[in-house]
mmCIF file of C-alpha atoms in Angstrom:
data_model
loop_
_atom_site.group_PDB
_atom_site.id
_atom_site.type_symbol
_atom_site.label_atom_id
_atom_site.label_comp_id
_atom_site.label_asym_id
_atom_site.label_seq_id
_atom_site.Cartn_x
_atom_site.Cartn_y
_atom_site.Cartn_z
ATOM 1 C CA UNK A 187 -135.095 -56.780 -49.167
ATOM 2 C CA UNK A 188 -135.492 -53.329 -48.154
ATOM 3 C CA UNK A 189 -132.011 -51.493 -47.378
ATOM 4 C CA UNK A 190 -131.275 -50.706 -44.211
ATOM 5 C CA UNK A 191 -130.094 -46.998 -43.652
ATOM 6 C CA UNK A 192 -128.014 -47.878 -40.408
ATOM 7 C CA UNK A 193 -126.486 -50.838 -39.231
ATOM 8 C CA UNK A 194 -124.912 -51.439 -35.789
ATOM 9 C CA UNK A 195 -123.050 -54.644 -34.834
ATOM 10 C CA UNK A 196 -122.401 -54.682 -31.067
ATOM 11 C CA UNK A 197 -123.277 -56.221 -28.034
ATOM 12 C CA UNK A 198 -122.472 -53.018 -26.054
ATOM 13 C CA UNK A 199 -125.000 -50.970 -24.688
ATOM 14 C CA UNK A 200 -122.983 -47.387 -24.908
ATOM 15 C CA UNK A 201 -122.442 -48.296 -28.758
ATOM 16 C CA UNK A 202 -125.916 -49.107 -29.713
ATOM 17 C CA UNK A 203 -127.236 -46.293 -27.470
ATOM 18 C CA UNK A 204 -124.860 -43.749 -28.960
ATOM 19 C CA UNK A 205 -125.479 -44.641 -32.757
ATOM 20 C CA UNK A 206 -129.313 -45.230 -31.842
ATOM 21 C CA UNK A 207 -129.527 -41.510 -30.710
ATOM 22 C CA UNK A 208 -127.562 -39.882 -33.456
ATOM 23 C CA UNK A 209 -129.640 -41.542 -35.850
ATOM 24 C CA UNK A 210 -133.055 -40.600 -34.172
ATOM 25 C CA UNK A 211 -132.264 -36.924 -34.648
ATOM 26 C CA UNK A 212 -131.890 -37.172 -38.145
ATOM 27 C CA UNK A 213 -134.838 -39.821 -38.864
ATOM 28 C CA UNK A 214 -132.583 -42.658 -39.774
ATOM 29 C CA UNK A 215 -133.918 -46.283 -39.255
ATOM 30 C CA UNK A 216 -131.432 -48.157 -37.389
ATOM 31 C CA UNK A 217 -131.096 -51.913 -37.139
ATOM 32 C CA UNK A 218 -128.911 -53.811 -34.286
ATOM 33 C CA UNK A 219 -127.416 -57.349 -35.396
ATOM 34 C CA UNK A 220 -125.366 -59.994 -34.710
ATOM 35 C CA UNK A 221 -122.203 -60.555 -36.935
ATOM 36 C CA UNK A 222 -123.616 -63.459 -38.450
ATOM 37 C CA UNK A 223 -126.452 -61.275 -40.080
ATOM 38 C CA UNK A 224 -123.864 -59.108 -42.047
ATOM 39 C CA UNK A 225 -123.585 -61.786 -44.675
ATOM 40 C CA UNK A 226 -126.959 -60.874 -46.010
ATOM 41 C CA UNK A 227 -127.100 -57.222 -44.816
ATOM 42 C CA UNK A 228 -123.578 -56.086 -45.185
ATOM 43 C CA UNK A 229 -124.029 -54.720 -49.152
ATOM 44 C CA UNK A 230 -127.098 -52.796 -49.063
ATOM 45 C CA UNK A 231 -126.843 -50.943 -45.672
ATOM 46 C CA UNK A 232 -126.396 -47.324 -45.761
ATOM 47 C CA UNK A 233 -123.582 -47.222 -42.994
ATOM 48 C CA UNK A 234 -122.374 -49.803 -40.787
ATOM 49 C CA UNK A 235 -121.197 -49.091 -37.204
ATOM 50 C CA UNK A 236 -118.990 -52.011 -35.731
ATOM 51 C CA UNK A 237 -118.586 -52.045 -32.015
ATOM 52 C CA UNK A 238 -115.005 -52.584 -31.057
ATOM 53 C CA UNK A 239 -116.087 -55.624 -29.255
ATOM 54 C CA UNK A 240 -117.183 -57.320 -32.378
ATOM 55 C CA UNK A 241 -114.408 -56.292 -34.549
ATOM 56 C CA UNK A 242 -112.234 -59.389 -34.689
ATOM 57 C CA UNK A 243 -115.363 -61.792 -35.384
ATOM 58 C CA UNK A 244 -116.401 -59.344 -38.268
ATOM 59 C CA UNK A 245 -112.475 -59.190 -39.666
ATOM 60 C CA UNK A 246 -112.848 -62.700 -39.290
ATOM 61 C CA UNK A 247 -115.648 -63.072 -41.933
ATOM 62 C CA UNK A 248 -113.322 -61.297 -44.679
ATOM 63 C CA UNK A 249 -116.437 -59.394 -46.219
ATOM 64 C CA UNK A 250 -115.882 -57.345 -49.433
ATOM 65 C CA UNK A 251 -114.558 -53.967 -48.833
ATOM 66 C CA UNK A 252 -117.218 -51.133 -48.688
ATOM 67 C CA UNK A 253 -117.424 -47.379 -47.830
ATOM 68 C CA UNK A 254 -119.279 -46.146 -44.649
ATOM 69 C CA UNK A 255 -117.723 -48.497 -42.023
ATOM 70 C CA UNK A 256 -116.646 -47.248 -38.789
ATOM 71 C CA UNK A 257 -115.371 -48.709 -35.383
ATOM 72 C CA UNK A 258 -117.158 -47.530 -32.715
ATOM 73 C CA UNK A 259 -116.099 -48.028 -28.776
ATOM 74 C CA UNK A 260 -113.587 -47.009 -25.969
ATOM 75 C CA UNK A 261 -110.665 -48.913 -26.503
ATOM 76 C CA UNK A 262 -108.473 -46.994 -28.878
ATOM 77 C CA UNK A 263 -105.497 -49.716 -28.775
ATOM 78 C CA UNK A 264 -107.818 -52.363 -30.104
ATOM 79 C CA UNK A 265 -109.637 -49.475 -32.425
ATOM 80 C CA UNK A 266 -106.034 -49.097 -34.024
ATOM 81 C CA UNK A 267 -105.651 -52.810 -34.283
ATOM 82 C CA UNK A 268 -108.927 -53.498 -36.344
ATOM 83 C CA UNK A 269 -109.321 -50.508 -38.600
ATOM 84 C CA UNK A 270 -107.062 -51.449 -41.248
ATOM 85 C CA UNK A 271 -108.405 -55.172 -41.438
ATOM 86 C CA UNK A 272 -112.202 -53.687 -41.662
ATOM 87 C CA UNK A 273 -111.279 -50.357 -43.646
ATOM 88 C CA UNK A 274 -113.193 -48.574 -41.057
ATOM 89 C CA UNK A 275 -112.492 -45.079 -39.704
ATOM 90 C CA UNK A 276 -112.541 -45.044 -35.883
ATOM 91 C CA UNK A 277 -114.877 -43.128 -33.878
ATOM 92 C CA UNK A 278 -114.008 -43.168 -29.876
ATOM 93 C CA UNK A 279 -116.569 -42.832 -27.047
ATOM 94 C CA UNK A 280 -117.605 -40.961 -25.485
ATOM 95 C CA UNK A 281 -115.707 -38.033 -27.310
ATOM 96 C CA UNK A 282 -116.841 -38.774 -30.594
ATOM 97 C CA UNK A 283 -120.526 -39.041 -30.000
ATOM 98 C CA UNK A 284 -120.846 -35.561 -32.095
ATOM 99 C CA UNK A 285 -118.742 -37.012 -34.772
ATOM 100 C CA UNK A 286 -121.574 -40.016 -35.301
ATOM 101 C CA UNK A 287 -123.991 -37.196 -36.278
ATOM 102 C CA UNK A 288 -121.672 -35.575 -38.282
ATOM 103 C CA UNK A 289 -121.188 -39.016 -40.421
ATOM 104 C CA UNK A 290 -124.972 -39.526 -40.435
ATOM 105 C CA UNK A 291 -125.891 -35.976 -41.415
ATOM 106 C CA UNK A 292 -123.654 -36.829 -44.475
ATOM 107 C CA UNK A 293 -125.493 -39.603 -45.429
ATOM 108 C CA UNK A 294 -128.908 -37.868 -44.889
ATOM 109 C CA UNK A 295 -127.665 -34.548 -45.749
ATOM 110 C CA UNK A 296 -128.009 -32.461 -49.216
ATOM 111 C CA UNK A 297 -127.954 -33.172 -52.692
ATOM 112 C CA UNK A 298 -125.350 -30.728 -53.493
ATOM 113 C CA UNK A 299 -122.097 -32.043 -55.099
ATOM 114 C CA UNK A 300 -118.721 -31.542 -53.009
ATOM 115 C CA UNK A 301 -115.681 -31.378 -55.645
ATOM 116 C CA UNK A 302 -112.086 -30.748 -54.321
ATOM 117 C CA UNK A 303 -109.396 -29.117 -56.167
ATOM 118 C CA UNK A 304 -105.993 -30.233 -55.634
ATOM 119 C CA UNK A 305 -102.784 -29.508 -56.557
ATOM 120 C CA UNK A 306 -99.971 -32.118 -57.488
ATOM 121 C CA UNK A 307 -97.684 -30.040 -56.392
ATOM 122 C CA UNK A 308 -96.819 -26.311 -55.009
ATOM 123 C CA UNK A 309 -97.313 -23.441 -57.463
ATOM 124 C CA UNK A 310 -99.586 -24.887 -59.903
ATOM 125 C CA UNK A 311 -102.590 -22.533 -59.460
ATOM 126 C CA UNK A 312 -105.071 -25.380 -57.676
ATOM 127 C CA UNK A 313 -106.534 -22.278 -55.668
ATOM 128 C CA UNK A 314 -106.958 -20.074 -58.768
ATOM 129 C CA UNK A 315 -108.681 -23.017 -60.392
ATOM 130 C CA UNK A 316 -110.992 -23.327 -57.329
ATOM 131 C CA UNK A 317 -111.934 -20.087 -57.068
ATOM 132 C CA UNK A 318 -112.516 -19.914 -61.001
ATOM 133 C CA UNK A 319 -114.667 -22.739 -61.114
ATOM 134 C CA UNK A 320 -116.880 -21.072 -58.166
ATOM 135 C CA UNK A 321 -117.178 -18.011 -60.084
ATOM 136 C CA UNK A 322 -117.970 -19.557 -63.203
ATOM 137 C CA UNK A 323 -120.530 -21.927 -61.693
ATOM 138 C CA UNK A 324 -122.168 -19.014 -60.100
ATOM 139 C CA UNK A 325 -122.190 -17.138 -63.236
ATOM 140 C CA UNK A 326 -124.329 -19.854 -64.726
ATOM 141 C CA UNK A 327 -126.780 -19.385 -62.014
ATOM 142 C CA UNK A 328 -125.902 -22.141 -59.625
ATOM 143 C CA UNK A 329 -125.513 -21.579 -55.635
ATOM 144 C CA UNK A 330 -122.169 -22.421 -54.766
ATOM 145 C CA UNK A 331 -119.833 -22.400 -51.883
ATOM 146 C CA UNK A 332 -115.913 -22.176 -51.788
ATOM 147 C CA UNK A 333 -114.225 -23.737 -48.594
ATOM 148 C CA UNK A 334 -110.747 -23.118 -47.901
ATOM 149 C CA UNK A 335 -109.361 -26.221 -45.899
ATOM 150 C CA UNK A 336 -105.651 -25.530 -46.352
ATOM 151 C CA UNK A 337 -104.212 -24.286 -43.328
ATOM 152 C CA UNK A 338 -100.718 -23.689 -45.075
ATOM 153 C CA UNK A 339 -102.607 -21.448 -48.118
ATOM 154 C CA UNK A 340 -102.663 -17.875 -46.397
ATOM 155 C CA UNK A 341 -106.501 -17.717 -46.851
ATOM 156 C CA UNK A 342 -108.424 -17.982 -50.108
ATOM 157 C CA UNK A 343 -110.210 -14.896 -49.268
ATOM 158 C CA UNK A 344 -107.099 -12.869 -50.485
ATOM 159 C CA UNK A 345 -107.319 -14.511 -53.680
ATOM 160 C CA UNK A 346 -110.885 -13.365 -54.318
ATOM 161 C CA UNK A 347 -110.240 -9.869 -52.587
ATOM 162 C CA UNK A 348 -112.641 -10.521 -49.906
ATOM 163 C CA UNK A 349 -110.375 -10.346 -46.888
ATOM 164 C CA UNK A 350 -112.407 -7.092 -45.745
ATOM 165 C CA UNK A 351 -115.879 -8.699 -46.360
ATOM 166 C CA UNK A 352 -117.730 -8.894 -43.034
ATOM 167 C CA UNK A 353 -118.438 -12.998 -42.189
ATOM 168 C CA UNK A 354 -117.144 -15.799 -40.232
ATOM 169 C CA UNK A 355 -113.753 -17.307 -40.874
ATOM 170 C CA UNK A 356 -112.801 -21.008 -39.796
ATOM 171 C CA UNK A 357 -111.874 -20.082 -36.273
ATOM 172 C CA UNK A 358 -115.488 -19.545 -35.514
ATOM 173 C CA UNK A 359 -116.292 -23.046 -36.717
ATOM 174 C CA UNK A 360 -113.745 -24.681 -34.841
ATOM 175 C CA UNK A 361 -115.790 -26.096 -32.269
ATOM 176 C CA UNK A 362 -118.560 -27.260 -34.718
ATOM 177 C CA UNK A 363 -119.870 -30.755 -34.362
ATOM 178 C CA UNK A 364 -123.119 -32.976 -34.862
ATOM 179 C CA UNK A 365 -125.540 -31.188 -37.136
ATOM 180 C CA UNK A 366 -125.413 -27.666 -38.126
ATOM 181 C CA UNK A 367 -128.323 -25.278 -39.549
ATOM 182 C CA UNK A 368 -127.942 -22.862 -42.593
ATOM 183 C CA UNK A 369 -124.505 -21.440 -42.443
ATOM 184 C CA UNK A 370 -125.218 -18.706 -45.342
ATOM 185 C CA UNK A 371 -125.977 -15.620 -43.436
ATOM 186 C CA UNK A 372 -123.051 -16.084 -41.377
ATOM 187 C CA UNK A 373 -120.652 -16.265 -44.489
ATOM 188 C CA UNK A 374 -119.054 -13.546 -46.566
ATOM 189 C CA UNK A 375 -120.291 -13.731 -50.416
ATOM 190 C CA UNK A 376 -118.365 -12.181 -53.266
ATOM 191 C CA UNK A 377 -119.892 -11.886 -56.771
ATOM 192 C CA UNK A 378 -122.211 -14.849 -55.709
ATOM 193 C CA UNK A 379 -120.067 -16.771 -54.290
ATOM 194 C CA UNK A 380 -120.150 -17.748 -50.706
ATOM 195 C CA UNK A 381 -116.720 -18.133 -49.060
ATOM 196 C CA UNK A 382 -115.526 -19.901 -45.870
ATOM 197 C CA UNK A 383 -111.720 -19.271 -45.808
ATOM 198 C CA UNK A 384 -108.904 -19.692 -43.345
ATOM 199 C CA UNK A 385 -107.969 -16.865 -40.861
ATOM 200 C CA UNK A 386 -104.568 -15.783 -40.685
ATOM 201 C CA UNK A 387 -103.480 -16.312 -36.739
ATOM 202 C CA UNK A 388 -101.222 -18.532 -34.891
ATOM 203 C CA UNK A 389 -103.411 -21.791 -35.160
ATOM 204 C CA UNK A 390 -105.707 -22.053 -38.320
ATOM 205 C CA UNK A 391 -105.730 -25.957 -38.045
ATOM 206 C CA UNK A 392 -109.277 -27.149 -38.787
ATOM 207 C CA UNK A 393 -110.462 -30.605 -37.199
ATOM 208 C CA UNK A 394 -111.980 -33.261 -38.730
ATOM 209 C CA UNK A 395 -115.259 -33.209 -37.019
ATOM 210 C CA UNK A 396 -115.742 -29.298 -37.817
ATOM 211 C CA UNK A 397 -115.211 -29.747 -41.302
ATOM 212 C CA UNK A 398 -117.541 -32.820 -41.671
ATOM 213 C CA UNK A 399 -120.348 -30.993 -39.844
ATOM 214 C CA UNK A 400 -119.684 -27.640 -41.912
ATOM 215 C CA UNK A 401 -119.515 -29.431 -45.042
ATOM 216 C CA UNK A 402 -122.733 -31.724 -44.590
ATOM 217 C CA UNK A 403 -124.325 -28.122 -43.846
ATOM 218 C CA UNK A 404 -123.219 -26.550 -47.204
ATOM 219 C CA UNK A 405 -124.051 -29.414 -49.128
ATOM 220 C CA UNK A 406 -127.635 -28.933 -47.965
ATOM 221 C CA UNK A 407 -127.683 -25.520 -48.536
ATOM 222 C CA UNK A 408 -125.802 -25.141 -52.060
ATOM 223 C CA UNK A 409 -125.787 -27.100 -55.274
ATOM 224 C CA UNK A 410 -121.879 -27.084 -55.501
ATOM 225 C CA UNK A 411 -119.155 -26.991 -52.601
ATOM 226 C CA UNK A 412 -115.903 -26.671 -54.180
ATOM 227 C CA UNK A 413 -113.274 -27.157 -51.479
ATOM 228 C CA UNK A 414 -109.396 -26.509 -51.508
ATOM 229 C CA UNK A 415 -107.749 -28.937 -49.307
ATOM 230 C CA UNK A 416 -104.155 -28.122 -49.333
ATOM 231 C CA UNK A 417 -101.808 -30.827 -49.575
ATOM 232 C CA UNK A 418 -100.993 -31.143 -45.933
ATOM 233 C CA UNK A 419 -102.233 -34.658 -45.227
ATOM 234 C CA UNK A 420 -103.650 -33.135 -41.985
ATOM 235 C CA UNK A 421 -107.290 -34.672 -41.033
ATOM 236 C CA UNK A 422 -108.747 -31.534 -42.733
ATOM 237 C CA UNK A 423 -107.239 -32.316 -46.042
ATOM 238 C CA UNK A 424 -108.222 -36.186 -45.564
ATOM 239 C CA UNK A 425 -111.779 -35.244 -44.611
ATOM 240 C CA UNK A 426 -112.367 -32.811 -47.403
ATOM 241 C CA UNK A 427 -111.008 -35.497 -49.851
ATOM 242 C CA UNK A 428 -113.287 -38.237 -48.609
ATOM 243 C CA UNK A 429 -116.240 -36.063 -48.421
ATOM 244 C CA UNK A 430 -115.799 -34.884 -52.100
ATOM 245 C CA UNK A 431 -117.500 -36.974 -55.045
ATOM 246 C CA UNK A 432 -114.856 -35.812 -57.374
ATOM 247 C CA UNK A 433 -111.215 -34.658 -57.098
ATOM 248 C CA UNK A 434 -109.640 -32.399 -59.569
ATOM 249 C CA UNK A 435 -105.914 -32.975 -59.688
ATOM 250 C CA UNK A 436 -104.088 -30.022 -60.995
ATOM 251 C CA UNK A 437 -100.408 -31.413 -62.471
ATOM 252 C CA UNK A 438 -97.610 -29.306 -62.985
ATOM 253 C CA UNK A 439 -96.631 -29.884 -66.855
ATOM 254 C CA UNK A 440 -92.727 -31.151 -65.901
ATOM 255 C CA UNK A 441 -91.083 -34.268 -64.774
ATOM 256 C CA UNK A 442 -90.749 -33.318 -61.245
ATOM 257 C CA UNK A 443 -94.521 -31.795 -61.301
ATOM 258 C CA UNK A 444 -95.759 -35.093 -62.420
ATOM 259 C CA UNK A 445 -93.691 -37.109 -60.028
ATOM 260 C CA UNK A 446 -95.019 -34.877 -57.051
ATOM 261 C CA UNK A 447 -98.655 -35.826 -58.394
ATOM 262 C CA UNK A 448 -97.839 -39.322 -58.270
ATOM 263 C CA UNK A 449 -96.377 -39.359 -54.590
ATOM 264 C CA UNK A 450 -99.498 -37.315 -53.672
ATOM 265 C CA UNK A 451 -102.086 -39.737 -55.216
ATOM 266 C CA UNK A 452 -100.380 -42.720 -53.362
ATOM 267 C CA UNK A 453 -100.475 -40.753 -49.809
ATOM 268 C CA UNK A 454 -103.975 -39.104 -50.045
ATOM 269 C CA UNK A 455 -105.691 -42.001 -52.566
ATOM 270 C CA UNK A 456 -108.503 -39.287 -53.445
ATOM 271 C CA UNK A 457 -111.730 -40.761 -55.270
ATOM 272 C CA UNK A 458 -112.833 -39.972 -58.839
ATOM 273 C CA UNK A 459 -109.964 -38.087 -59.831
ATOM 274 C CA UNK A 460 -109.574 -35.955 -63.006
ATOM 275 C CA UNK A 461 -106.587 -34.716 -64.169
ATOM 276 C CA UNK A 462 -105.886 -31.104 -65.366
ATOM 277 C CA UNK A 463 -102.341 -30.604 -66.721
ATOM 278 C CA UNK A 464 -100.870 -27.144 -66.247
ATOM 279 C CA UNK A 465 -98.790 -25.748 -68.735
ATOM 280 C CA UNK A 466 -95.503 -24.379 -67.815
ATOM 281 C CA UNK A 467 -93.276 -21.945 -69.476
ATOM 282 C CA UNK A 468 -90.549 -23.220 -71.332
ATOM 283 C CA UNK A 469 -91.133 -26.945 -70.538
ATOM 284 C CA UNK A 470 -93.691 -29.471 -71.470
ATOM 285 C CA UNK A 471 -94.580 -33.336 -70.870
ATOM 286 C CA UNK A 472 -96.635 -35.213 -73.492
ATOM 287 C CA UNK A 473 -100.057 -36.369 -72.321
ATOM 288 C CA UNK A 474 -99.416 -39.881 -72.824
ATOM 289 C CA UNK A 475 -96.531 -39.797 -70.523
ATOM 290 C CA UNK A 476 -98.541 -38.450 -67.835
ATOM 291 C CA UNK A 477 -101.163 -40.948 -68.522
ATOM 292 C CA UNK A 478 -98.878 -43.734 -67.909
ATOM 293 C CA UNK A 479 -97.079 -42.187 -64.724
ATOM 294 C CA UNK A 480 -100.011 -41.719 -62.958
ATOM 295 C CA UNK A 481 -102.357 -44.155 -64.519
ATOM 296 C CA UNK A 482 -105.219 -41.618 -65.243
ATOM 297 C CA UNK A 483 -106.587 -39.766 -68.333
ATOM 298 C CA UNK A 484 -105.590 -36.300 -68.745
ATOM 299 C CA UNK A 485 -109.053 -34.582 -68.946
ATOM 300 C CA UNK A 486 -108.001 -30.984 -69.621
ATOM 301 C CA UNK A 487 -104.833 -28.954 -70.695
ATOM 302 C CA UNK A 488 -104.555 -25.287 -68.566
ATOM 303 C CA UNK A 489 -102.215 -23.304 -70.872
ATOM 304 C CA UNK A 490 -99.732 -20.880 -69.176
ATOM 305 C CA UNK A 491 -101.235 -17.622 -68.535
ATOM 306 C CA UNK A 492 -99.295 -14.689 -66.980
ATOM 307 C CA UNK A 493 -101.992 -12.892 -66.369
ATOM 308 C CA UNK A 494 -103.515 -15.320 -63.607
ATOM 309 C CA UNK A 495 -100.577 -14.687 -60.880
ATOM 310 C CA UNK A 496 -101.116 -11.032 -61.337
ATOM 311 C CA UNK A 497 -104.883 -11.028 -60.909
ATOM 312 C CA UNK A 498 -104.336 -13.480 -57.645
ATOM 313 C CA UNK A 499 -101.969 -11.002 -56.305
ATOM 314 C CA UNK A 500 -104.566 -8.335 -56.583
ATOM 315 C CA UNK A 501 -107.732 -10.212 -55.503
ATOM 316 C CA UNK A 502 -109.353 -9.824 -58.578
ATOM 317 C CA UNK A 503 -111.113 -12.290 -61.046
ATOM 318 C CA UNK A 504 -108.752 -14.023 -63.186
ATOM 319 C CA UNK A 505 -109.243 -13.988 -66.889
ATOM 320 C CA UNK A 506 -111.689 -16.389 -67.907
ATOM 321 C CA UNK A 507 -110.550 -17.017 -71.563
ATOM 322 C CA UNK A 508 -112.722 -19.245 -73.724
ATOM 323 C CA UNK A 509 -109.648 -19.721 -75.866
ATOM 324 C CA UNK A 510 -108.565 -23.802 -76.133
ATOM 325 C CA UNK A 511 -106.555 -24.004 -72.905
ATOM 326 C CA UNK A 512 -108.050 -21.053 -71.611
ATOM 327 C CA UNK A 513 -108.823 -20.737 -67.674
ATOM 328 C CA UNK A 514 -112.884 -20.254 -68.710
ATOM 329 C CA UNK A 515 -112.676 -23.201 -71.068
ATOM 330 C CA UNK A 516 -111.302 -25.436 -68.542
ATOM 331 C CA UNK A 517 -113.933 -24.421 -66.002
ATOM 332 C CA UNK A 518 -116.673 -25.135 -68.393
ATOM 333 C CA UNK A 519 -115.083 -28.489 -68.756
ATOM 334 C CA UNK A 520 -114.953 -29.379 -65.432
ATOM 335 C CA UNK A 521 -118.270 -28.171 -64.340
ATOM 336 C CA UNK A 522 -119.962 -30.239 -66.931
ATOM 337 C CA UNK A 523 -122.419 -32.761 -65.506
ATOM 338 C CA UNK A 524 -120.185 -35.821 -64.635
#
């Protein structure tokens, strides 16, 4: 049986019309069905939209958990009730119509890899590693975009020395929704890396819908999109991690750093996590202890290098050392095809 790209399970005309309209603009094939048809169609469908009107019936079927399931409708109370049993995100109508396009653009969007670099605690150098990986990928001839989704990070353009480079920052995309065109001409670029940074202002928050629209566009334009999501747990952070095919988690090499990373994993549940253990001066935690505490293998060790914070403060490229545990070697390891 040929897989259905988009499946709609609802008896409400407004739900079916909203999904069908969003899908038509992207060339998706849509099938509207009754709940009982899910027994056959559920596993293979690309994206499933369940109307809030059928949520109770679908939940009672106890189907296997899967990605890309969305509850759609106007009743926010019923959506909150059924989103957890179905493992579904909620799209409220009519305000969420643009979000439907973003979701479907992500399905059709690009072939570029989205990789998140997440700090297990503050001060472990996750932003520095994200920038270094972007530079390393550009040096290897890959088209790469670096996206700052951390509203509390101060702006990753400072880390790259790009704060005076002309181009758009996040506030210009605050109302972005649906499907966006190619953004490359609007964004600053430094040494082959296209950068979308937070601005420094009174309200730098990025919504889920703008972030999804921008990431889908960049994924169509670049081979690699590296995201610095921050650790806030805000919608922008969670959407960054949901969109990422891989997550590099930088863990501070001390007991408190490992404990904080464990708390973060439980709170944010990122996918396909790879651990990088960051060496700290004067302390050390064995790999096996980290692996036992976090339930994941240590993929790489990044040794302490006092030159890294100096380079970050100056907005200069960090030294990409190829020595064992050096930043260059760790970047090369993480950029290997998975």
